[in-house]
Amino acid sequence: MTKIEWAMEQIKLLIEQKKLLEGSRVPSVRQYAKQLDCSVSTIVEAYARLVSTGVLESRVGAGYYVRKNSNTNPLLAEHTIEYSREVDPLWISRQSLDAHDNMLKPGCGWLPKEWLPEQTLRKALKLVAKSESHFLLDYSTPHGHADLRRYIARKREAYDVHLNLQQILISDSATHSIDLIFRNLLQAGDYIIIDDPCYFNFRALAKAHRLNCIAVPFGKYGPEIEAFKHALQFQPKLYLTNSGIHNPTGATLSMQTAFEIAKLAEQNGLMIVEDDIFAELEYFHAPRYLTLLGLKQVIQIGSFTKTLSAAVRCGYIIAQEAMIDQLIDLNIATHFNTSHLNAEIIYQTLTDSSYIRHIEWIKKQLQKHMMATVKQLATLDIHPIAMPKAGMFLWCQLPAHIDAAELSKSCLANGIILAPGNSFSQAKNAHQFMRFNVAQCIDKKVYDVLVTCLNAQKILHAG
Amino acid sequence: MTKIEWAMEQIKLLIEQKKLLEGSRVPSVRQYAKQLDCSVSTIVEAYARLVSTGVLESRVGAGYYVRKNSNTNPLLAEHTIEYSREVDPLWISRQSLDAHDNMLKPGCGWLPKEWLPEQTLRKALKLVAKSESHFLLDYSTPHGHADLRRYIARKREAYDVHLNLQQILISDSATHSIDLIFRNLLQAGDYIIIDDPCYFNFRALAKAHRLNCIAVPFGKYGPEIEAFKHALQFQPKLYLTNSGIHNPTGATLSMQTAFEIAKLAEQNGLMIVEDDIFAELEYFHAPRYLTLLGLKQVIQIGSFTKTLSAAVRCGYIIAQEAMIDQLIDLNIATHFNTSHLNAEIIYQTLTDSSYIRHIEWIKKQLQKHMMATVKQLATLDIHPIAMPKAGMFLWCQLPAHIDAAELSKSCLANGIILAPGNSFSQAKNAHQFMRFNVAQCIDKKVYDVLVTCLNAQKILHAG
């Protein structure tokens, strides 16, 4: 604590103890400096900060006063909102984002913050604090951070994809990327193909755009070919999917399936939007539609949220130059610009050598906890449909007669946030399924609460 | 430069000088450490960073190699895009954002980066680099940074508006805020009222949402009442305007006009979306619709871009609790989350005592350059319609027979980006007008180029 912070604390303490009352004058700067044995400039700064944080107010020529209702104002208290909402595509997001720190979140879609490369990120922030002023103050060019685009282009060389920098647009997040693409290519009422199950927010996005979703069952090797062919009869405008590790099933697209879907897409002029956000967590490189079909037929999107930070928002879109140009116009109109600072922080973190080591560490941790979670869940008669090759998700079948939504609601009341199957399912046929994030299933309490709630449901069902 | 950076530079130099060729092996870590008289760990780190920045590649067990086409790959060069596009609502944005550093931008809508509180921001970044990990790694709650919302609420007390924290949503920018509101309240084909002239991006946003805009002439004291009454016949869903200092006219809403518009809004159940981004630049507090009508009829939005940083994206929405809740669902679906890190950096900057002093400095600078610019432009027979009370904009009439779009195109060819009137005008009757940003009109070259281009147009017209 600096001297300034200490002096601020002293004033706050006097207010708390009612030794300084609301509306009363606080000691003059000189008086108080003497009293605390500080320099005058320390108290000047402390008072100024107390004014900007709303504790004191300054009256010109008359000194400083305790602000009315400053921090005790009940209006300015943060309330937790109680949701009674039904399990819809936004249920898991709202619960997870609004959760208290002491809640456990086996249903959420991200790694615990202890798993993220905190020290590398802090180092990057310090570096950026000293870097060129345009990263701190300026808008970025419409395409976004050039070095970060170069990094993204180089990463694609591993997929045999050779991009130029004008084929990449930096966005705010993977979700923002899809939103821009939808706005550019689709109109309300259009049909799109999604996987069933798929990432629940794809469904929320489609709803926000008033689209018609055709859900194609997604199995162990990718979408079911016959169902996909059937879906094409509706003349869908695009197919939105996770490449690499699939959310929520953890499945990996097989080369045969990728080839079949790619041929169908080509024959039918169907655009594929490929969300690549889990790429860093792969052990073996799964096929990508972008590799097979190129930019004429595929738009790839991604972000750095899963392995770097959820607080530093940054994503990207890879598409043909002409489309990127349209997306830029749309981004200016609806968002004006993306955060140049965030892109620079991300770039500095990615290019620090410790980042690669950290990813290796994360992958090892995931493998270890994947095994442990499968074992623990088996004791509750909860089993994954298939064993994922990589990633954080297990798509599990619950014991007979257990409803995922009911179980999620009762676990929520006990401080555990789950991810019930129907949030992921357009066809609503996943009420017996649950997605578990193995990185969020370490605490024993998860299983204790699950046992209790499962038993309560079984008794209810038996009764 | 650290030792690591120096070692990296040496390798890059060898590649540039063709002493190390593409595909060739670089010295082993030990060899090179000896050669440069560095520690082995320095070279390990240097090589690792050269790998992540795409200069070298690592082949397991075989050492490090110069990557093919690494930095000489023409694909990965940044190109400047040439625009031949017509002057539309996005013209100024694209030109300004894509501008080279050596271009002058009297047409752009922001302060030069030298005017922004760079040191305070750097201090905030260093502070945040050491702050609690959740600001660096976690998603924020759906409403966003609580202390920042408290700060925003307290600021509104000056307008006699008393908010609770659930009536505020942190967004990515002012534009993002309006976009969310439009998505929530409007459908394609709906009518809205905008000012004529108005901020050009309001028009771009309306176009992206496929809305019908009714343009009401905006004069010295605000919108023309009779025209506003007439516009109400179309049953518009909302009225979007700048409160405080108006963009582009620099005008300030009078209390009488505010009162008349407020009554009309109330009688007709018309929602007003009030963009408050220039509030910090006011000398005297202009009326706000939010003060007169409250949250039942007004949504207020804003950001910190104008006086703090354009690189740290952060904005907000003030609305009724129930509407904020709907906007959160929409924000999760289309954006998932806003940057917690940015909000924390903004909060730390705002509450540093030097920020308020810096705003005072900016206001003095603006006043000084407002006077100087008016004088300089007068020598070219360019005159503001009215003298703004505050802010950075002058809305000027050009000499007779000079077309703003033509002048802008010829100035662009000479390295000067202007803001032609019709970009701001739905009715397209501002071809004789130009917006000047006084903070970007300091360089003598602005006037030199203007003289040359004005004369060329006069000759053309005379001929």
Tab-separated table of C-alpha atoms in Angstrom, chain A residues 206-433:
chain	number	residue	atom	x	y	z
A	206	ALA	CA	-29.315	-17.631	-34.833
A	207	LYS	CA	-32.288	-16.581	-32.719
A	208	ALA	CA	-31.004	-13.001	-32.480
A	209	HIS	CA	-30.807	-12.971	-36.300
A	210	ARG	CA	-34.246	-14.618	-36.624
A	211	LEU	CA	-32.832	-17.471	-38.695
A	212	ASN	CA	-34.260	-20.930	-39.264
A	213	CYS	CA	-31.864	-23.583	-38.053
A	214	ILE	CA	-31.746	-27.052	-39.574
A	215	ALA	CA	-30.103	-29.294	-37.003
A	216	VAL	CA	-28.008	-32.170	-38.357
A	217	PRO	CA	-27.100	-34.904	-35.840
A	218	PHE	CA	-23.405	-34.736	-34.980
A	219	GLY	CA	-21.837	-38.089	-34.183
A	220	LYS	CA	-18.455	-39.492	-33.290
A	221	TYR	CA	-16.875	-38.522	-36.640
A	222	GLY	CA	-18.810	-35.409	-37.544
A	223	PRO	CA	-22.243	-34.621	-39.001
A	224	GLU	CA	-24.402	-37.483	-40.305
A	225	ILE	CA	-24.057	-37.420	-44.080
A	226	GLU	CA	-27.593	-38.513	-44.971
A	227	ALA	CA	-29.141	-35.960	-42.628
A	228	PHE	CA	-26.837	-33.311	-44.072
A	229	LYS	CA	-27.989	-34.163	-47.603
A	230	HIS	CA	-31.574	-33.914	-46.468
A	231	ALA	CA	-30.902	-30.522	-44.891
A	232	LEU	CA	-29.588	-29.204	-48.204
A	233	GLN	CA	-33.125	-29.418	-49.623
A	234	PHE	CA	-34.007	-26.309	-47.604
A	235	GLN	CA	-31.370	-24.358	-49.549
A	236	PRO	CA	-29.477	-23.249	-46.456
A	237	LYS	CA	-27.217	-20.219	-46.836
A	238	LEU	CA	-24.423	-21.591	-44.684
A	239	TYR	CA	-23.268	-24.312	-42.312
A	240	LEU	CA	-21.891	-23.203	-38.936
A	241	THR	CA	-19.699	-25.686	-37.088
A	242	ASN	CA	-16.753	-26.152	-34.721
A	243	SER	CA	-13.688	-27.480	-36.423
A	244	GLY	CA	-11.023	-29.384	-34.545
A	245	ILE	CA	-12.495	-30.246	-31.169
A	246	HIS	CA	-16.284	-30.136	-31.292
A	247	ASN	CA	-18.308	-28.357	-28.634
A	248	PRO	CA	-20.092	-29.978	-26.742
A	249	THR	CA	-19.303	-33.542	-27.859
A	250	GLY	CA	-15.494	-33.321	-27.795
A	251	ALA	CA	-15.561	-35.331	-31.043
A	252	THR	CA	-13.074	-34.812	-33.853
A	253	LEU	CA	-14.125	-34.607	-37.486
A	254	SER	CA	-12.788	-37.585	-39.440
A	255	MET	CA	-11.102	-37.029	-42.790
A	256	GLN	CA	-13.728	-39.163	-44.567
A	257	THR	CA	-16.610	-37.154	-43.141
A	258	ALA	CA	-14.827	-33.878	-43.859
A	259	PHE	CA	-14.330	-34.995	-47.459
A	260	GLU	CA	-18.007	-35.950	-47.882
A	261	ILE	CA	-19.272	-32.683	-46.391
A	262	ALA	CA	-16.762	-30.678	-48.430
A	263	LYS	CA	-17.993	-32.278	-51.649
A	264	LEU	CA	-21.617	-31.555	-50.728
A	265	ALA	CA	-20.761	-27.961	-49.870
A	266	GLU	CA	-18.986	-27.503	-53.180
A	267	GLN	CA	-21.762	-29.076	-55.224
A	268	ASN	CA	-24.390	-26.957	-53.524
A	269	GLY	CA	-22.451	-23.674	-53.225
A	270	LEU	CA	-22.871	-23.888	-49.447
A	271	MET	CA	-20.645	-21.602	-47.384
A	272	ILE	CA	-19.076	-23.191	-44.286
A	273	VAL	CA	-18.317	-21.031	-41.252
A	274	GLU	CA	-15.668	-22.897	-39.307
A	275	ASP	CA	-15.132	-21.879	-35.669
A	276	ASP	CA	-11.560	-22.827	-34.809
A	277	ILE	CA	-11.312	-21.672	-31.183
A	278	PHE	CA	-10.086	-24.952	-29.722
A	279	ALA	CA	-7.156	-25.399	-32.141
A	280	GLU	CA	-4.493	-24.798	-29.487
A	281	LEU	CA	-5.744	-27.729	-27.424
A	282	GLU	CA	-5.378	-30.373	-30.157
A	283	TYR	CA	-2.751	-33.124	-29.904
A	284	PHE	CA	-3.191	-34.237	-33.486
A	285	HIS	CA	-4.275	-31.876	-36.170
A	286	ALA	CA	-7.846	-32.690	-37.203
A	287	PRO	CA	-9.022	-31.882	-40.762
A	288	ARG	CA	-10.222	-28.379	-41.525
A	289	TYR	CA	-12.800	-27.460	-44.175
A	290	LEU	CA	-10.618	-24.435	-44.945
A	291	THR	CA	-7.804	-26.770	-46.036
A	292	LEU	CA	-10.086	-28.767	-48.309
A	293	LEU	CA	-12.198	-25.991	-49.796
A	294	GLY	CA	-10.217	-22.757	-49.458
A	295	LEU	CA	-11.640	-19.294	-48.969
A	296	LYS	CA	-14.139	-19.519	-51.807
A	297	GLN	CA	-16.298	-21.794	-49.712
A	298	VAL	CA	-15.056	-21.390	-46.140
A	299	ILE	CA	-14.846	-18.588	-43.601
A	300	GLN	CA	-12.769	-19.423	-40.554
A	301	ILE	CA	-13.075	-17.607	-37.248
A	302	GLY	CA	-11.387	-17.872	-33.892
A	303	SER	CA	-10.227	-16.142	-30.723
A	304	PHE	CA	-7.698	-16.391	-27.923
A	305	THR	CA	-10.189	-16.696	-25.088
A	306	LYS	CA	-9.814	-20.380	-24.377
A	307	THR	CA	-6.093	-20.516	-23.665
A	308	LEU	CA	-5.073	-16.950	-22.918
A	309	SER	CA	-7.661	-14.724	-21.267
A	310	ALA	CA	-11.385	-14.069	-21.278
A	311	ALA	CA	-10.839	-10.484	-20.108
A	312	VAL	CA	-8.729	-9.425	-23.095
A	313	ARG	CA	-11.342	-9.601	-25.857
A	314	CYS	CA	-9.879	-10.371	-29.258
A	315	GLY	CA	-10.948	-12.581	-32.153
A	316	TYR	CA	-10.551	-12.779	-35.908
A	317	ILE	CA	-12.163	-13.649	-39.232
A	318	ILE	CA	-10.417	-15.278	-42.199
A	319	ALA	CA	-12.239	-14.789	-45.506
A	320	GLN	CA	-11.818	-13.616	-49.072
A	321	GLU	CA	-10.524	-10.063	-49.411
A	322	ALA	CA	-13.748	-8.743	-50.889
A	323	MET	CA	-15.771	-10.203	-48.049
A	324	ILE	CA	-13.364	-8.827	-45.438
A	325	ASP	CA	-13.882	-5.427	-47.019
A	326	GLN	CA	-17.668	-5.733	-46.617
A	327	LEU	CA	-17.222	-6.938	-43.032
A	328	ILE	CA	-15.072	-3.895	-42.283
A	329	ASP	CA	-17.810	-1.517	-43.448
A	330	LEU	CA	-20.240	-3.395	-41.246
A	331	ASN	CA	-17.850	-3.362	-38.292
A	332	ILE	CA	-17.337	0.395	-38.576
A	333	ALA	CA	-21.082	1.009	-38.759
A	334	THR	CA	-21.965	-1.230	-35.822
A	335	HIS	CA	-18.810	-1.202	-33.707
A	336	PHE	CA	-16.544	1.457	-35.177
A	337	ASN	CA	-13.277	-0.229	-34.199
A	338	THR	CA	-11.832	-3.138	-32.269
A	339	SER	CA	-9.484	-2.683	-29.337
A	340	HIS	CA	-5.965	-2.028	-30.564
A	341	LEU	CA	-4.684	-2.350	-27.009
A	342	ASN	CA	-6.193	-5.810	-26.569
A	343	ALA	CA	-4.712	-6.986	-29.871
A	344	GLU	CA	-1.271	-5.769	-28.807
A	345	ILE	CA	-1.528	-7.471	-25.392
A	346	ILE	CA	-2.607	-10.701	-27.098
A	347	TYR	CA	0.236	-10.443	-29.612
A	348	GLN	CA	2.842	-9.868	-26.905
A	349	THR	CA	1.535	-12.828	-24.901
A	350	LEU	CA	1.392	-15.175	-27.891
A	351	THR	CA	4.955	-14.393	-28.930
A	352	ASP	CA	6.434	-14.807	-25.481
A	353	SER	CA	8.200	-18.143	-25.406
A	354	SER	CA	6.541	-19.094	-22.127
A	355	TYR	CA	3.137	-19.145	-23.844
A	356	ILE	CA	3.929	-22.283	-25.853
A	357	ARG	CA	5.232	-23.989	-22.718
A	358	HIS	CA	2.064	-22.984	-20.920
A	359	ILE	CA	-0.147	-24.495	-23.632
A	360	GLU	CA	1.769	-27.767	-23.259
A	361	TRP	CA	1.118	-27.625	-19.531
A	362	ILE	CA	-2.610	-26.976	-20.069
A	363	LYS	CA	-2.855	-29.936	-22.445
A	364	LYS	CA	-1.203	-32.255	-19.934
A	365	GLN	CA	-3.525	-31.033	-17.184
A	366	LEU	CA	-6.546	-31.589	-19.400
A	367	GLN	CA	-5.484	-35.117	-20.225
A	368	LYS	CA	-4.986	-35.934	-16.562
A	369	HIS	CA	-8.313	-34.481	-15.454
A	370	MET	CA	-10.153	-35.983	-18.416
A	371	MET	CA	-9.226	-39.443	-17.101
A	372	ALA	CA	-10.018	-38.541	-13.489
A	373	THR	CA	-13.397	-37.031	-14.386
A	374	VAL	CA	-14.463	-40.013	-16.489
A	375	LYS	CA	-13.686	-42.314	-13.547
A	376	GLN	CA	-15.507	-40.171	-11.012
A	377	LEU	CA	-18.578	-39.766	-13.213
A	378	ALA	CA	-18.662	-43.526	-13.865
A	379	THR	CA	-19.245	-44.099	-10.155
A	380	LEU	CA	-22.453	-42.036	-10.600
A	381	ASP	CA	-23.444	-44.050	-13.681
A	382	ILE	CA	-22.710	-41.030	-15.903
A	383	HIS	CA	-20.766	-41.977	-19.041
A	384	PRO	CA	-19.316	-40.102	-22.010
A	385	ILE	CA	-20.740	-41.055	-25.421
A	386	ALA	CA	-17.188	-41.194	-26.757
A	387	MET	CA	-13.764	-40.493	-25.346
A	388	PRO	CA	-12.541	-37.126	-26.734
A	389	LYS	CA	-9.042	-37.012	-28.253
A	390	ALA	CA	-8.397	-33.605	-26.700
A	391	GLY	CA	-10.026	-30.538	-25.191
A	392	MET	CA	-12.010	-29.921	-22.026
A	393	PHE	CA	-15.469	-31.329	-22.776
A	394	LEU	CA	-17.149	-34.624	-22.003
A	395	TRP	CA	-20.602	-35.197	-23.507
A	396	CYS	CA	-22.226	-37.618	-21.121
A	397	GLN	CA	-25.366	-39.686	-20.849
A	398	LEU	CA	-27.105	-39.514	-17.469
A	399	PRO	CA	-28.566	-42.511	-15.602
A	400	ALA	CA	-31.962	-43.675	-16.864
A	401	HIS	CA	-34.938	-41.440	-15.952
A	402	ILE	CA	-32.731	-38.501	-14.940
A	403	ASP	CA	-33.676	-35.250	-16.659
A	404	ALA	CA	-30.714	-32.937	-17.315
A	405	ALA	CA	-32.666	-29.700	-16.893
A	406	GLU	CA	-34.178	-30.830	-13.579
A	407	LEU	CA	-30.796	-31.994	-12.332
A	408	SER	CA	-29.236	-28.659	-13.365
A	409	LYS	CA	-31.858	-26.677	-11.480
A	410	SER	CA	-31.424	-28.658	-8.272
A	411	CYS	CA	-27.628	-28.533	-8.518
A	412	LEU	CA	-27.818	-24.753	-9.081
A	413	ALA	CA	-29.667	-24.429	-5.783
A	414	ASN	CA	-26.658	-26.210	-4.251
A	415	GLY	CA	-24.048	-23.934	-5.797
A	416	ILE	CA	-23.137	-26.029	-8.849
A	417	ILE	CA	-23.670	-24.785	-12.406
A	418	LEU	CA	-24.231	-27.553	-14.943
A	419	ALA	CA	-24.707	-27.569	-18.716
A	420	PRO	CA	-27.948	-29.454	-19.505
A	421	GLY	CA	-28.084	-31.170	-22.892
A	422	ASN	CA	-31.081	-29.413	-24.395
A	423	SER	CA	-29.272	-26.071	-24.259
A	424	PHE	CA	-27.146	-27.548	-27.044
A	425	SER	CA	-29.907	-29.269	-28.939
A	426	GLN	CA	-32.156	-27.672	-31.529
A	427	ALA	CA	-34.160	-30.892	-31.775
A	428	LYS	CA	-34.521	-30.929	-27.969
A	429	ASN	CA	-33.642	-34.604	-27.800
A	430	ALA	CA	-30.704	-34.263	-25.406
A	431	HIS	CA	-32.624	-34.086	-22.122
A	432	GLN	CA	-30.682	-37.147	-20.989
A	433	PHE	CA	-27.294	-35.561	-21.728
